[in-house]
Short mmCIF file of C-alpha atoms in Angstrom, two decimals:
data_model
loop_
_atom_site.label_atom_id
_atom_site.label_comp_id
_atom_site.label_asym_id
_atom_site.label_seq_id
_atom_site.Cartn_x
_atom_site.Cartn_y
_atom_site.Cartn_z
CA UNK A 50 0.00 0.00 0.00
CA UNK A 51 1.43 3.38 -0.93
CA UNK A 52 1.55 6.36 1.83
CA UNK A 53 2.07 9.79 1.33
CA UNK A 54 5.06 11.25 3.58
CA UNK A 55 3.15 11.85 6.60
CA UNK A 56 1.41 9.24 6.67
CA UNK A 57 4.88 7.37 5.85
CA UNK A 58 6.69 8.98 8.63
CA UNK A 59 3.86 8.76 10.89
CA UNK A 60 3.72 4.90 10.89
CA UNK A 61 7.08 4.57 11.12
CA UNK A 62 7.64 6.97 14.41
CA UNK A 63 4.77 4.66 15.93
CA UNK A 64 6.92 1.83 14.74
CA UNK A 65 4.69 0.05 12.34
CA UNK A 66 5.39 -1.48 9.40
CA UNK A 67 5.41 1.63 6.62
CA UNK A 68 5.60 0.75 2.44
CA UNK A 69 9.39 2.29 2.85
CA UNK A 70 11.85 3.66 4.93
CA UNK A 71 10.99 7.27 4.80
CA UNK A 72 13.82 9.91 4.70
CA UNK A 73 14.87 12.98 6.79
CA UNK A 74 17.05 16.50 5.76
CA UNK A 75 18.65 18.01 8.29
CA UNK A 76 19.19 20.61 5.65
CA UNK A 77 18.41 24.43 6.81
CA UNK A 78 22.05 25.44 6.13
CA UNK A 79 22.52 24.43 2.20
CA UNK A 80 18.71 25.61 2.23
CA UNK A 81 19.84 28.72 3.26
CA UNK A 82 23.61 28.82 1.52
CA UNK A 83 21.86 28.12 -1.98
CA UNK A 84 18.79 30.58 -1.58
CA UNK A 85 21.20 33.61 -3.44
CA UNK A 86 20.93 35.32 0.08
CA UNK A 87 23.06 36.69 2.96
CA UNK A 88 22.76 33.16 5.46
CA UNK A 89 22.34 36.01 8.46
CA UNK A 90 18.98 37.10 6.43
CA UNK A 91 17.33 34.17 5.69
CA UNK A 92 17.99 33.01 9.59
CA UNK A 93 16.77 36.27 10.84
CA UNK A 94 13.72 35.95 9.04
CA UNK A 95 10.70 33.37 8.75
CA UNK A 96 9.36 33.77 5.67
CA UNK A 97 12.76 33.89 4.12
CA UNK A 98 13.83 31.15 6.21
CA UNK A 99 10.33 29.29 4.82
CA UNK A 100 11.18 29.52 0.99
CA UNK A 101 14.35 28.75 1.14
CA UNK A 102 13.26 25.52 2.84
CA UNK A 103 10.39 25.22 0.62
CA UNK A 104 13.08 25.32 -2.38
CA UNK A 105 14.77 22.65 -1.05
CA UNK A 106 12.03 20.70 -0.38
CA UNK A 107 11.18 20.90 -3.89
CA UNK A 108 14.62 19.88 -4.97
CA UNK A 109 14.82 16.72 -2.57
CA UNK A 110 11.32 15.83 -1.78
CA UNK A 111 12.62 13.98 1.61
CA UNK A 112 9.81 13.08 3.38
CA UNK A 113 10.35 15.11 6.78
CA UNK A 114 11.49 18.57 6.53
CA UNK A 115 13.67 19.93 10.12
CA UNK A 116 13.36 23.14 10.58
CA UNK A 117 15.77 25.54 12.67
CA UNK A 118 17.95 28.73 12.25
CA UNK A 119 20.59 26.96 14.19
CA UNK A 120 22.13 26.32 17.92
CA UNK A 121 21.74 29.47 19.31
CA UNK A 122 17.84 30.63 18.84
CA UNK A 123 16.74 29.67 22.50
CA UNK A 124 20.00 31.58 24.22
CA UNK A 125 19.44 34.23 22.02
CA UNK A 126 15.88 34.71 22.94
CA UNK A 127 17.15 34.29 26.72
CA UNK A 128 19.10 38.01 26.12
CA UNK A 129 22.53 36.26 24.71
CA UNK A 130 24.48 38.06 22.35
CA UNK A 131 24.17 36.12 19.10
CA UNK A 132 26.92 36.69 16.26
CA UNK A 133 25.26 35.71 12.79
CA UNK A 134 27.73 34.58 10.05
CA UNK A 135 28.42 34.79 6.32
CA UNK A 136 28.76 30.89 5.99
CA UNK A 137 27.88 29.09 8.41
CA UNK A 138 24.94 28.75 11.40
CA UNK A 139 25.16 31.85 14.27
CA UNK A 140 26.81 31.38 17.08
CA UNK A 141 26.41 32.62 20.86
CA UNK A 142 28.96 35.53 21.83
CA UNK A 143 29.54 35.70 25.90
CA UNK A 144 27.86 33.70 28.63
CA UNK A 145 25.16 35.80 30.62
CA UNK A 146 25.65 34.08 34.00
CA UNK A 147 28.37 35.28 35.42
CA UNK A 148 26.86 33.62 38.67
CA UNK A 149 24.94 30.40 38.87
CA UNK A 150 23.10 32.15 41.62
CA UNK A 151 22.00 34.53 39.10
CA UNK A 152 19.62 31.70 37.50
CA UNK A 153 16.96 32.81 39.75
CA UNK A 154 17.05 35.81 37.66
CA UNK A 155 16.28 34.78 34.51
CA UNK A 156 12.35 34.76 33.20
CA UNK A 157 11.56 32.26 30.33
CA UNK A 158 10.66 33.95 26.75
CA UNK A 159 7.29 34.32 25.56
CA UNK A 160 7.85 32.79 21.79
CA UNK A 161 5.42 34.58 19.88
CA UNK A 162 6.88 37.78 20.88
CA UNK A 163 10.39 37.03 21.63
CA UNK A 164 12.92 37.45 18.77
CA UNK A 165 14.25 35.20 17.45
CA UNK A 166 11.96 32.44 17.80
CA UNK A 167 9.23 34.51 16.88
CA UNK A 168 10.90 34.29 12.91
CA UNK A 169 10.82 30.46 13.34
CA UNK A 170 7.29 30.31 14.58
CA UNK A 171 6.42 32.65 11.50
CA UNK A 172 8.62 30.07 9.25
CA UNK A 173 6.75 26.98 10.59
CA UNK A 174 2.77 28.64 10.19
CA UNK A 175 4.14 29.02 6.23
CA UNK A 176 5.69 26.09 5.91
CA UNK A 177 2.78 23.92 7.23
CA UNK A 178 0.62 25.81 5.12
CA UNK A 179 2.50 25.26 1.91
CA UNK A 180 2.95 21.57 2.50
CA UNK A 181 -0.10 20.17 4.24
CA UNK A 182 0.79 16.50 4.26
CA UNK A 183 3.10 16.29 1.62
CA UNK A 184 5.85 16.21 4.00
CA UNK A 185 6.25 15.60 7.37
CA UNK A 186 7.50 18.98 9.49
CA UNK A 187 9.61 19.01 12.31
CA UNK A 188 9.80 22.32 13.87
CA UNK A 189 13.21 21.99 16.20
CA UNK A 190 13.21 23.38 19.78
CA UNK A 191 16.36 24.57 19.32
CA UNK A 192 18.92 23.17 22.54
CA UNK A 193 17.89 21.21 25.01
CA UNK A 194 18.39 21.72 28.68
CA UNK A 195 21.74 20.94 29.20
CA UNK A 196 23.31 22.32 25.86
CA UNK A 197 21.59 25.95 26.32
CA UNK A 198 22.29 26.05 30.23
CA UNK A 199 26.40 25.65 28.92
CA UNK A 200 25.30 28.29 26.62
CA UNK A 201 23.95 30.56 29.46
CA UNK A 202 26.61 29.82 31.76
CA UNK A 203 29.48 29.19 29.31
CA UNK A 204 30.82 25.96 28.61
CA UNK A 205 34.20 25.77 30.53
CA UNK A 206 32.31 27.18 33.48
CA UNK A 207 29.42 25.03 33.39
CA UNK A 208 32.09 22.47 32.89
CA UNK A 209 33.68 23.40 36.22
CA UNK A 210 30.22 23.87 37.93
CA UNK A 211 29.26 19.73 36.99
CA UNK A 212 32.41 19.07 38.92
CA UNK A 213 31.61 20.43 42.30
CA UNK A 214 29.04 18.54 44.33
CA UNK A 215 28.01 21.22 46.27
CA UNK A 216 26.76 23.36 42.84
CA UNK A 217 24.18 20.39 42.37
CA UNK A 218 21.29 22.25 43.79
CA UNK A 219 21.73 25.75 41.54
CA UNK A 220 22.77 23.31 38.13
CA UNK A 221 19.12 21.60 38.36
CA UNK A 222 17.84 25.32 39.01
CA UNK A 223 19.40 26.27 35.89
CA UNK A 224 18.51 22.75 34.00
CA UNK A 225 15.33 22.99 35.08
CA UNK A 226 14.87 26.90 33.54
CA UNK A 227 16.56 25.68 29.99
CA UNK A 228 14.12 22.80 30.08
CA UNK A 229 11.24 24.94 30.62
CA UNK A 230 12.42 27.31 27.65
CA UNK A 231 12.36 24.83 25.41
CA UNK A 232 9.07 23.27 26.37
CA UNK A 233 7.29 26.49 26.20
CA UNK A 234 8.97 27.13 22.59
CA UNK A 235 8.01 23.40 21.58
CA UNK A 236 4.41 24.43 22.57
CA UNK A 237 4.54 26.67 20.00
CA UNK A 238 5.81 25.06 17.32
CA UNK A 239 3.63 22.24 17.19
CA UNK A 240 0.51 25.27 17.65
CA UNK A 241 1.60 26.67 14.49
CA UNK A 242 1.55 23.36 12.24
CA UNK A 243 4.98 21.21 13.36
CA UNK A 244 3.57 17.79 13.49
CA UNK A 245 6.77 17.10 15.82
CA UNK A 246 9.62 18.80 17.47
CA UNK A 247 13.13 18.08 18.45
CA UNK A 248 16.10 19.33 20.96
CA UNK A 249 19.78 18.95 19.96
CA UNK A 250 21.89 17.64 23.53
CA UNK A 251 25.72 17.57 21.84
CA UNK A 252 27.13 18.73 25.63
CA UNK A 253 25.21 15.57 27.14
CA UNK A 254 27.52 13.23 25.34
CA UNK A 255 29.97 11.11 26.47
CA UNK A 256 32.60 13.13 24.71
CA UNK A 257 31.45 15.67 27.01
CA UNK A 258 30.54 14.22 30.56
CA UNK A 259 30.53 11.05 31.51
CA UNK A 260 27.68 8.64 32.42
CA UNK A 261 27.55 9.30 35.67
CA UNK A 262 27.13 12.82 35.23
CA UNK A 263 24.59 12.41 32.53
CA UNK A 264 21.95 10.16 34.56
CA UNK A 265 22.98 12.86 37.09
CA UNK A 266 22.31 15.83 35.54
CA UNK A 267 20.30 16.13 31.83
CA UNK A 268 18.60 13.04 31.46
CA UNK A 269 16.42 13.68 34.35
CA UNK A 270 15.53 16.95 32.37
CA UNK A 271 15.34 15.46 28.89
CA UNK A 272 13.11 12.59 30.25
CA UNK A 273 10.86 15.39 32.37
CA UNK A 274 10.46 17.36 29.11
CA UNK A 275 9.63 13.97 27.03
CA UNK A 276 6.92 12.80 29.02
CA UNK A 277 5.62 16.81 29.91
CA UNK A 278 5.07 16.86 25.70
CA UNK A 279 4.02 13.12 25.35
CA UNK A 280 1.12 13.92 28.03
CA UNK A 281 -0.35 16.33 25.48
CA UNK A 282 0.20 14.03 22.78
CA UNK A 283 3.58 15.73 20.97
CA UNK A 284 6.41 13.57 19.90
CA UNK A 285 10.17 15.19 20.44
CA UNK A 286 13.11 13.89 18.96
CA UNK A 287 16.35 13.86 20.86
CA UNK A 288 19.61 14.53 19.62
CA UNK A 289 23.14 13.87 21.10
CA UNK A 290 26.15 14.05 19.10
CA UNK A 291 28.95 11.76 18.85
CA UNK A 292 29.25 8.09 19.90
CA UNK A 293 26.23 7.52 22.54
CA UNK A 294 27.55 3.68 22.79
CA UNK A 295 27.99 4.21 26.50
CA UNK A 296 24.69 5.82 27.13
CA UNK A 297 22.28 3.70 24.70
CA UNK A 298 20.03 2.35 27.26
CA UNK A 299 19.87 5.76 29.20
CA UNK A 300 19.41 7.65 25.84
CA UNK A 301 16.59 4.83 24.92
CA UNK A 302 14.85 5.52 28.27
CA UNK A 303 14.25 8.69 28.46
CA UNK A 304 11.42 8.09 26.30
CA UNK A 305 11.67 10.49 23.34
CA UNK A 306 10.18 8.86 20.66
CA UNK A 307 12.92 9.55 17.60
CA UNK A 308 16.61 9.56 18.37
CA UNK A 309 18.49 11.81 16.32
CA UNK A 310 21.70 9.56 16.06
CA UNK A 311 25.42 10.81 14.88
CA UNK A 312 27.28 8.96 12.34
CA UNK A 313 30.11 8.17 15.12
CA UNK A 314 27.28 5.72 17.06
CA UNK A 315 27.78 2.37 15.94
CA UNK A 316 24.07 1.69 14.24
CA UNK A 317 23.95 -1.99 14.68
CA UNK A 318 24.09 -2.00 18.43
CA UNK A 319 22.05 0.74 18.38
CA UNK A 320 19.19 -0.86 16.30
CA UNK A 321 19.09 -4.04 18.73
CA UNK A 322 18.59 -1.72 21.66
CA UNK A 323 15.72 0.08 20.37
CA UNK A 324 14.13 -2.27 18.70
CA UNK A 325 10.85 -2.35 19.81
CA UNK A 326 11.38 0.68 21.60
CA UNK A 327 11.97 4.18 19.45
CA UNK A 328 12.72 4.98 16.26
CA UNK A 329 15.86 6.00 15.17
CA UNK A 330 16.90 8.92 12.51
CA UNK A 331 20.39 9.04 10.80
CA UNK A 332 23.24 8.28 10.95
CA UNK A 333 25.09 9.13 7.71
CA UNK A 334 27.95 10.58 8.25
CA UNK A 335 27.85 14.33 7.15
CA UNK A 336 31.42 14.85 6.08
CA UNK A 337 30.77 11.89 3.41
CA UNK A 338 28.07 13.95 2.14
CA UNK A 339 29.77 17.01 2.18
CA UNK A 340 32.84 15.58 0.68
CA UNK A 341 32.52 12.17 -0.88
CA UNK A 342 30.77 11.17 -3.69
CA UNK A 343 26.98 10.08 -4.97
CA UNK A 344 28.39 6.77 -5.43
CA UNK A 345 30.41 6.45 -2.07
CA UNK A 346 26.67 8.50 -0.41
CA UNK A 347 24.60 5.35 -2.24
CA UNK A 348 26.58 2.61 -0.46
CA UNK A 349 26.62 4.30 3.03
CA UNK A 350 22.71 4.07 2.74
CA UNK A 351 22.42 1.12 1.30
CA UNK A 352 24.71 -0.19 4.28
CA UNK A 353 22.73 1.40 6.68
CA UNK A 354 19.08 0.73 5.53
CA UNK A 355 20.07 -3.50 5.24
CA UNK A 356 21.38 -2.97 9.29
CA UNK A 357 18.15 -0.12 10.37
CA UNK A 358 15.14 -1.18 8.31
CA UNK A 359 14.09 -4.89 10.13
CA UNK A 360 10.63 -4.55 11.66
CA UNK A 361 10.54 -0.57 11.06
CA UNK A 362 11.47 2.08 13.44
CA UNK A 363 13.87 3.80 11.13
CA UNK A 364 14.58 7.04 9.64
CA UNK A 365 17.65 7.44 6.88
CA UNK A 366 19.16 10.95 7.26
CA UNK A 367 22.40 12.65 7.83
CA UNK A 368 23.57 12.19 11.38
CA UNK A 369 23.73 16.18 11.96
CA UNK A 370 23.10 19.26 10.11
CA UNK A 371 24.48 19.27 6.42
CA UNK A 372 27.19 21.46 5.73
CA UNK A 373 26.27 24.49 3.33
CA UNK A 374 28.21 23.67 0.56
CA UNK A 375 27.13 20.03 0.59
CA UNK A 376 27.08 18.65 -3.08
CA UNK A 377 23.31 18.93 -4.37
CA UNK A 378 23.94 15.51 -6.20
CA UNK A 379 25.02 13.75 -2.64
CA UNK A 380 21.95 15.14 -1.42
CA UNK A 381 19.77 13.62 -3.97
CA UNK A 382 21.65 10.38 -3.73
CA UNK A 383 20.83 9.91 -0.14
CA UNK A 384 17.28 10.19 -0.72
CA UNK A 385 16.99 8.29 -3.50
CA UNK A 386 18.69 5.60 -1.59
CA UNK A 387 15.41 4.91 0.87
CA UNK A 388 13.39 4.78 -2.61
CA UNK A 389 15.72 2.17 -4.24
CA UNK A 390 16.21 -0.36 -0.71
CA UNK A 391 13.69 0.83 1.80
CA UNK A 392 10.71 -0.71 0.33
CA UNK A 393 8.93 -3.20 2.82
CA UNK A 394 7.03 -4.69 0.08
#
């Protein structure tokens, strides 16, 4: 039985059996990089931010469109200094806690109002207009709670605060206030027409803390905000960058209902612990699509569909955000890879 891409995508994040593996984008920035535009514009604004994604979508026809301006919209609409750039995704400029006392201070953004998730909001009401169910749109929540509370704080020194037990009390404050950011601006996404949303963890890694500290510290956040948004019946994908091998079953149970998985994770053991469980999205490595060829791009998926398609529960996409200048034909060979081997027929 043929689906359309939401229906497609729909089955498969419920993990039944859909007529293919459906396929994901993670593609604002060569959306962006090939719209003729300054990349600060188009991220600064939502309708320009929509057409250039609408473009794309056009090009590719994947059959779930992620949507974002980059890392640093919720810290930005927090009152962080945000430094957009020529050719790549803005960054944040200087931390605004100087104190971690000074969390008690800090008053959670209203999104429709609040710039610049107020653009993205604006973005996601066009793009969910335009599309309907022709694709499947996933409005991103920007950082979750422990990425933008190292944002707020400063990564070294948030670093340092992890490390002393007596901090423990005023890091949960500030975990707690990230978390609640991002819920509130997840609220609002799916209200103007995401049919899900996602947060992006890459400083709740184990190339960043180790297990310990993670059951410690953001998964008790991450799992808080999962079930907060599965009580009113929104799915949120989690992301955490770089090889989650020694966090799978924590990463698993904190419930979100798509992992956003990097190319460094090891997919097969990955696949046999969530079987059953969540579905997964990725995990082709991004500097092969940047850099290698359509050929090289075909075989990766094929690879990876043969290991991540058995009894569904799998997304094929990129296992981050695509580089700007990533090679339009790589881009088209990845998802014409889930067309050619991700039937279930």
């Amino acid at each position: 039985m043929s689906m359309n891409s939401v229906e497609r995508v729909q089955a498969t994040i419920a993990l039944r059996v859909p007529d293919r593996v459906p396929v994901d984008l993670h593609d604002f920035q060569p959306a962006a990089f090939t719209s003729g535009l300054p990349m600060p514009q188009v991220f600064k604004d939502g309708a320009l931010l929509a057409e250039a994604m609408l473009s794309s979508w056009r090009e590719f026809h994947q059959d779930m469109i992620l949507l974002e301006n980059g890392t640093a919209c919720n810290a930005q609409a927090c009152g962080m200094e945000v430094h957009y750039r020529d050719d790549t995704a803005p960054v944040v400029g200087e931390p605004l806690l100087k104190s971690l006392a000074d969390v008690g201070t800090l008053e959670v953004p209203d999104p429709y109002t609040t710039f610049p998730m107020c653009e993205i909001l604006k973005a996601t009401r066009i793009l969910s207009r335009e599309i309907g169910d022709q694709a499947w749109l996933c409005a991103r929540a920007d950082q979750g709670p422990m990425d933008l509370a190292a944002e707020l704080r400063g990564m070294s020194q948030f670093m340092m605060d992890l490390a002393e037990d007596e901090n423990e009390p005023l890091v949960h404050a500030l975990l707690d206030y990230a978390r609640r950011v991002a819920t509130r601006y997840a609220y609002a996404l799916i209200e103007c027409g995401g049919r899900s949303t996602s947060i992006g963890e890459p400083m709740a890694g184990p190339a960043m803390i180790s297990r310990r500290h993670y059951c410690r510290y953001p998964w008790r956040h991450e799992q808080r905000m999962v079930e907060e948004l599965k009580a009113q019946g929104i799915i949120l994908h989690l992301h955490i960058c770089g090889n989650t091998e020694k966090i799978t079953d924590d990463f698993i149970a904190t419930g979100a209902q798509v992992l956003e998985v990097d190319h460094k994770t090891d997919a097969t053991r990955l696949k046999a612990a969530a079987r059953g469980k969540t579905c997964l999205l990725g995990n082709i490595d991004t500097g092969l699509l940047a850099f290698g060829t359509p050929g090289e791009v075909d075989d990766a998926c094929r690879e990876l569909i043969a290991i991540c398609k058995p009894e569904s529960g799998f997304i094929l996409g990129p296992g981050c955000a695509l580089a700007p200048n990533t090679p339009t034909d790589n881009i088209h060979a990845l998802v014409e890879a889930a067309q050619k081997y991700g039937s279930y027929s």
